[in-house]
mmCIF file of C-alpha atoms in Angstrom:
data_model
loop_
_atom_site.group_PDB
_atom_site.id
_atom_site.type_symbol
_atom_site.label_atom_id
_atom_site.label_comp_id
_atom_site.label_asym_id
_atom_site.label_seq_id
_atom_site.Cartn_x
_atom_site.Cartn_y
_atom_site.Cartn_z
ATOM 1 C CA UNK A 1 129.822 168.332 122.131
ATOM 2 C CA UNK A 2 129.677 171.547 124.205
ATOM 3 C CA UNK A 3 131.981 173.224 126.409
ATOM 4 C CA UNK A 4 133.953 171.548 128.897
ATOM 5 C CA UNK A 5 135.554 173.161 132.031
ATOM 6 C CA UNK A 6 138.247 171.593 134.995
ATOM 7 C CA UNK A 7 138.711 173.063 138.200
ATOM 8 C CA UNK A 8 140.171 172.715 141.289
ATOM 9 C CA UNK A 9 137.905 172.777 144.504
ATOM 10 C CA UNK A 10 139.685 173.374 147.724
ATOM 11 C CA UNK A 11 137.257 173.459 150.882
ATOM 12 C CA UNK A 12 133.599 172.333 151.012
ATOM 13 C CA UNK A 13 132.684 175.791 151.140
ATOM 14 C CA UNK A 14 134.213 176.353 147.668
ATOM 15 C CA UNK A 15 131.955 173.359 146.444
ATOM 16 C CA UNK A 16 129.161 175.177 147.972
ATOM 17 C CA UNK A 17 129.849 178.458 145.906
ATOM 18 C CA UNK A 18 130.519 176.266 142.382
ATOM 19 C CA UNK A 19 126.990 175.014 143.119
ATOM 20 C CA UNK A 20 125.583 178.807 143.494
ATOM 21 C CA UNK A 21 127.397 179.587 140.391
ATOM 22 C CA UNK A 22 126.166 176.639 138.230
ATOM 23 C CA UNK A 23 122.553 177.406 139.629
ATOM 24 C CA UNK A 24 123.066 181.015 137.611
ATOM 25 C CA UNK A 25 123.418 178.932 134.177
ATOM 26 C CA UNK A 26 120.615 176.389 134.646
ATOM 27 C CA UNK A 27 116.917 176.573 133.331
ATOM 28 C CA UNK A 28 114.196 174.328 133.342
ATOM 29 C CA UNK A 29 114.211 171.201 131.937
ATOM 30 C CA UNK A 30 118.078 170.858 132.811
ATOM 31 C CA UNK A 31 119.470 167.674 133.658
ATOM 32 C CA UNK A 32 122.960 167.739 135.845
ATOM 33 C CA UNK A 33 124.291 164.042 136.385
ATOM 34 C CA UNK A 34 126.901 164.258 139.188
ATOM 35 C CA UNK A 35 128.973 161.609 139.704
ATOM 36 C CA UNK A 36 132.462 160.751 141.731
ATOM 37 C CA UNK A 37 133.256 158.562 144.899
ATOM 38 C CA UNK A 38 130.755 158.513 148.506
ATOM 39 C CA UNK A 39 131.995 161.806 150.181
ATOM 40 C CA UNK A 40 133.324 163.764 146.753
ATOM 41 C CA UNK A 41 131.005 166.733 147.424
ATOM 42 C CA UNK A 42 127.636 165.615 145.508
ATOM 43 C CA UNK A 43 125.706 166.700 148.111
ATOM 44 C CA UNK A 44 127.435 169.521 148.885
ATOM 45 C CA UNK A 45 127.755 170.982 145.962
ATOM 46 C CA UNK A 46 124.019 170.364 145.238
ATOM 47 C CA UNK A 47 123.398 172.031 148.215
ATOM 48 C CA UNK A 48 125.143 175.239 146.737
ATOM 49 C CA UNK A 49 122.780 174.890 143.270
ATOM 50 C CA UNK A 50 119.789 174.779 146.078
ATOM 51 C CA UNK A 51 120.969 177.659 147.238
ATOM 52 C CA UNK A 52 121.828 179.513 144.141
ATOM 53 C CA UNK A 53 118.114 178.194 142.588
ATOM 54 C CA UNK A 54 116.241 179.550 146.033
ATOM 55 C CA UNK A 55 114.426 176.417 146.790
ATOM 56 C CA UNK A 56 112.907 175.316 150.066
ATOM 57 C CA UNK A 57 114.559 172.945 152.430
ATOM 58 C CA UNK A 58 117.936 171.690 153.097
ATOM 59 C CA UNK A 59 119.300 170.065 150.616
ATOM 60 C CA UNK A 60 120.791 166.243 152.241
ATOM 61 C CA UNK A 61 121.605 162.990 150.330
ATOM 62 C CA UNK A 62 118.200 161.637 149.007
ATOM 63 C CA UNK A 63 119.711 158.392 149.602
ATOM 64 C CA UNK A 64 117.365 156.510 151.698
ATOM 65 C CA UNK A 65 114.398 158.482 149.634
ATOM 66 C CA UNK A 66 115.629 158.006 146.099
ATOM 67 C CA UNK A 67 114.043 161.741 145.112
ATOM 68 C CA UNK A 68 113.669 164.462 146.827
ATOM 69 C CA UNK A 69 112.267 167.826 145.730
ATOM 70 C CA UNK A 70 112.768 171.616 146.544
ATOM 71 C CA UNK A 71 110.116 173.650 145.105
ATOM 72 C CA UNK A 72 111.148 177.121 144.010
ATOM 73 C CA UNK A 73 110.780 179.915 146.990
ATOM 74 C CA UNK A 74 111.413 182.376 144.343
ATOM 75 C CA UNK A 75 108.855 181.802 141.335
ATOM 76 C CA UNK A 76 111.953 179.709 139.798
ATOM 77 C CA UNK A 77 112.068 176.042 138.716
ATOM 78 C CA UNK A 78 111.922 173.115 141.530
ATOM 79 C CA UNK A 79 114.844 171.267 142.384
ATOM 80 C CA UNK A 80 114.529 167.546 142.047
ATOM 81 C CA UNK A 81 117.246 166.082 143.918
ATOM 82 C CA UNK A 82 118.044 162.158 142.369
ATOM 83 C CA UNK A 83 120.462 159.478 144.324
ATOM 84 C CA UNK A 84 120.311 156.813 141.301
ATOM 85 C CA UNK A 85 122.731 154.871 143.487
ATOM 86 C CA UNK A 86 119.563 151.979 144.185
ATOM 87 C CA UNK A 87 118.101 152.922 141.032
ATOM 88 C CA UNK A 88 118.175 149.896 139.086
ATOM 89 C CA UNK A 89 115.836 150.233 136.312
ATOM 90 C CA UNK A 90 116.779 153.963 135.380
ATOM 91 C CA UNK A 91 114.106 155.904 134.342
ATOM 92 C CA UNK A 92 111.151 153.392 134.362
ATOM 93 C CA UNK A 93 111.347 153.325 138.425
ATOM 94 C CA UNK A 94 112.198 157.166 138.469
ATOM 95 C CA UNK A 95 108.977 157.665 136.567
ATOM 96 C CA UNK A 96 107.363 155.192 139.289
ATOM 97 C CA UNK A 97 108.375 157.492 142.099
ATOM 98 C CA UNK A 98 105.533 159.519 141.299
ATOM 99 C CA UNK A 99 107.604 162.735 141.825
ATOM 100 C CA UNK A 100 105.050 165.818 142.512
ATOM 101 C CA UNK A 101 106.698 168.043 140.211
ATOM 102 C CA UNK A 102 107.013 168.449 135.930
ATOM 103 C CA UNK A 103 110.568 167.570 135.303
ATOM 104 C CA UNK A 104 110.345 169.658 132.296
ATOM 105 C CA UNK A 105 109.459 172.371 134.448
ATOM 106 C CA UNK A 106 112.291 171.528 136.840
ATOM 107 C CA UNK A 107 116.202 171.053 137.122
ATOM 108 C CA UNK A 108 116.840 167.884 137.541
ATOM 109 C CA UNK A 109 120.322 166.679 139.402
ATOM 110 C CA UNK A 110 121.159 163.256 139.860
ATOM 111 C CA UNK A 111 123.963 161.641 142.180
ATOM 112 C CA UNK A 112 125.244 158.138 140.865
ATOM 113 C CA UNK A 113 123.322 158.427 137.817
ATOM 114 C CA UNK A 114 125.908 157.330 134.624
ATOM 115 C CA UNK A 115 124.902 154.836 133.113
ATOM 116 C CA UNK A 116 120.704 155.017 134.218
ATOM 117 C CA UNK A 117 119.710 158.220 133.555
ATOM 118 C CA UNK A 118 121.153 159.489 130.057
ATOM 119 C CA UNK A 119 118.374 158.560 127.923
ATOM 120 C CA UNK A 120 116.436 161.340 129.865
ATOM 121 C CA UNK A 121 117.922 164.187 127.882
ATOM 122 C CA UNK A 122 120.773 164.220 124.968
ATOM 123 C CA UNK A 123 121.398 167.677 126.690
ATOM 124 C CA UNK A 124 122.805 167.758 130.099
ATOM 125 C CA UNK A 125 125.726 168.557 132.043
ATOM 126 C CA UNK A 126 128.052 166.095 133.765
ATOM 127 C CA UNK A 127 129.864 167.108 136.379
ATOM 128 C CA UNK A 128 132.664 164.394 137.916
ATOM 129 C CA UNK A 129 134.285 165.197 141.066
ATOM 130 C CA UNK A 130 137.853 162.893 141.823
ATOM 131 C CA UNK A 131 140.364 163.842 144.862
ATOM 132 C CA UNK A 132 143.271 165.469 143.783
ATOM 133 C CA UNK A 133 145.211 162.452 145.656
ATOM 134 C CA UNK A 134 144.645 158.959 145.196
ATOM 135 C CA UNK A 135 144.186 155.873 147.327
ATOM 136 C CA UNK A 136 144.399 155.683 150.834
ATOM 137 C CA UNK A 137 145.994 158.729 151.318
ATOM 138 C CA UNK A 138 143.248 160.660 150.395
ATOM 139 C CA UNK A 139 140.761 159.399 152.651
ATOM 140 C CA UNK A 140 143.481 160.631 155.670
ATOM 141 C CA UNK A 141 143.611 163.986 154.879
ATOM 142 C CA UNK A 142 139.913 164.176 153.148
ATOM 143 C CA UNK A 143 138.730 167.242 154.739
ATOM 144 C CA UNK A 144 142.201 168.727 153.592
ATOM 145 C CA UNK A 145 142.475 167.633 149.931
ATOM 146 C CA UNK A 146 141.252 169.602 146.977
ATOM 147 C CA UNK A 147 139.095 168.190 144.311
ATOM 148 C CA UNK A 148 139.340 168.365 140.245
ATOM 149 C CA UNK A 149 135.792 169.219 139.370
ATOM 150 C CA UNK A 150 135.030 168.542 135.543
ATOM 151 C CA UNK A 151 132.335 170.414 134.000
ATOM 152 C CA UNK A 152 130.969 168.868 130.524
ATOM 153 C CA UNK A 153 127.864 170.278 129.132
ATOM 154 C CA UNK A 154 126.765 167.976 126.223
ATOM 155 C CA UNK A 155 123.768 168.290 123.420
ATOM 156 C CA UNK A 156 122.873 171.870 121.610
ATOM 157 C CA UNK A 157 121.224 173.188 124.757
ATOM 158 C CA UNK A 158 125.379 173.504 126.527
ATOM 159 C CA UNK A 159 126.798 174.358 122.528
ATOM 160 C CA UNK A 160 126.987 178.136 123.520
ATOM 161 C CA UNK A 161 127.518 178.261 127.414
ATOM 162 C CA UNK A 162 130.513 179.387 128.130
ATOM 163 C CA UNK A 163 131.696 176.881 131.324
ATOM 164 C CA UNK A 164 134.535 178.752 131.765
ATOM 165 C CA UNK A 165 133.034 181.513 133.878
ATOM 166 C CA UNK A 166 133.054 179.062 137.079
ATOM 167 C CA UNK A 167 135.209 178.657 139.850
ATOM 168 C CA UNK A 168 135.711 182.388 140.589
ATOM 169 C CA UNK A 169 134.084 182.378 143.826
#
C-alpha cells in the first residue's frame, strides 16, 4: 500500500487547483481511476490535471466518446481522458478504441472505472470524490457543498510519494 491522503474541496475552482497539483506528481505510464457520483467533480478536476500537464484542448466528459486524448503542448506526456461508465468489457474494448497515443507513454485517467480498469496497472492512484452531505440535501445546495476528496496511491510506483503535499492551493 502507498500513501493515502483526505481532503476537503470547497468550490469547483478548488477541484480545479487539486487537479494542477496532482498533475505536478504524475509521470508517464500513470494510471488515475476517479470515481464518485455524476456531478462530484471528475471532470473538473481532470480538467485541472489538463491544465497542470499542458495538454491541448478542453478537457469535457468523454462520455459520449468513451476516450478522449490531449496530447502534450509542452514536450510532456498526453492525457488520455477515459469515461469507463459504458465500458463493459474493461480493457479488451479500451484496447479496441484504437486510441492514437502509447499509454505507457501517457497518463492515463479514467472516470467510472472501479471495477474495469485495475488489471491495467497494480500501480495507480484512486481518487474518490463523496459530498460532504448526504441524500437529497446535497443535490439542493450542490454548488454550495464541499467535497471529501480521498487520495490513495497503490503499488511501489505511489510507496514513496508523499500525498500529503495536496490541497494547499
Amino acid at each position: 500500500m502507498g500513501s493515502q491522503t483526505t481532503l476537503t474541496v470547497a468550490t469547483a475552482e478548488r477541484m480545479t487547483g487539486l487537479g494542477r497539483q496532482l498533475a505536478a506528481l504524475l509521470r508517464p505510464g500513470d494510471l488515475v481511476l476517479l470515481s464518485g457520483e455524476l456531478g462530484a467533480g471528475k471532470t473538473t478536476l481532470t480538467r485541472g490535471l489538463g491544465e497542470g500537464m499542458g495538454v491541448r484542448g478542453a478537457v469535457t466528459s468523454p462520455t459520449f466518446v468513451i476516450a478522449r486524448v490531449h496530447p502534450s503542448l509542452t514536450g510532456g506526456p498526453a492525457l488520455v481522458h477515459v469515461d469507463a461508465y459504458r465500458l463493459g468489457g474493461g480493457l479488451d474494448e479500451m484496447e479496441d478504441l484504437d486510441l492514437d497515443v502509447s499509454l505507457p507513454e501517457s497518463v492515463i485517467v479514467v472516470e467510472w472505472g472501479e471495477g474495469k480498469v485495475e488489471q491495467l496497472s497494480e500501480d495507480r492512484l484512486e481518487v474518490r470524490i463523496e459530498r460532504t452531505l448526504g441524500g437529497a440535501e446535497a443535490d439542493l445546495v450542490a454548488e454550495a457543498d464541499g467535497r471529501r476528496v480521498t487520495v490513495t496511491g497503490l503499488g511501489g510506483r505511489w510507496d514513496d510519494v508523499d500525498l500529503t503535499v495536496l490541497g494547499d492551493n
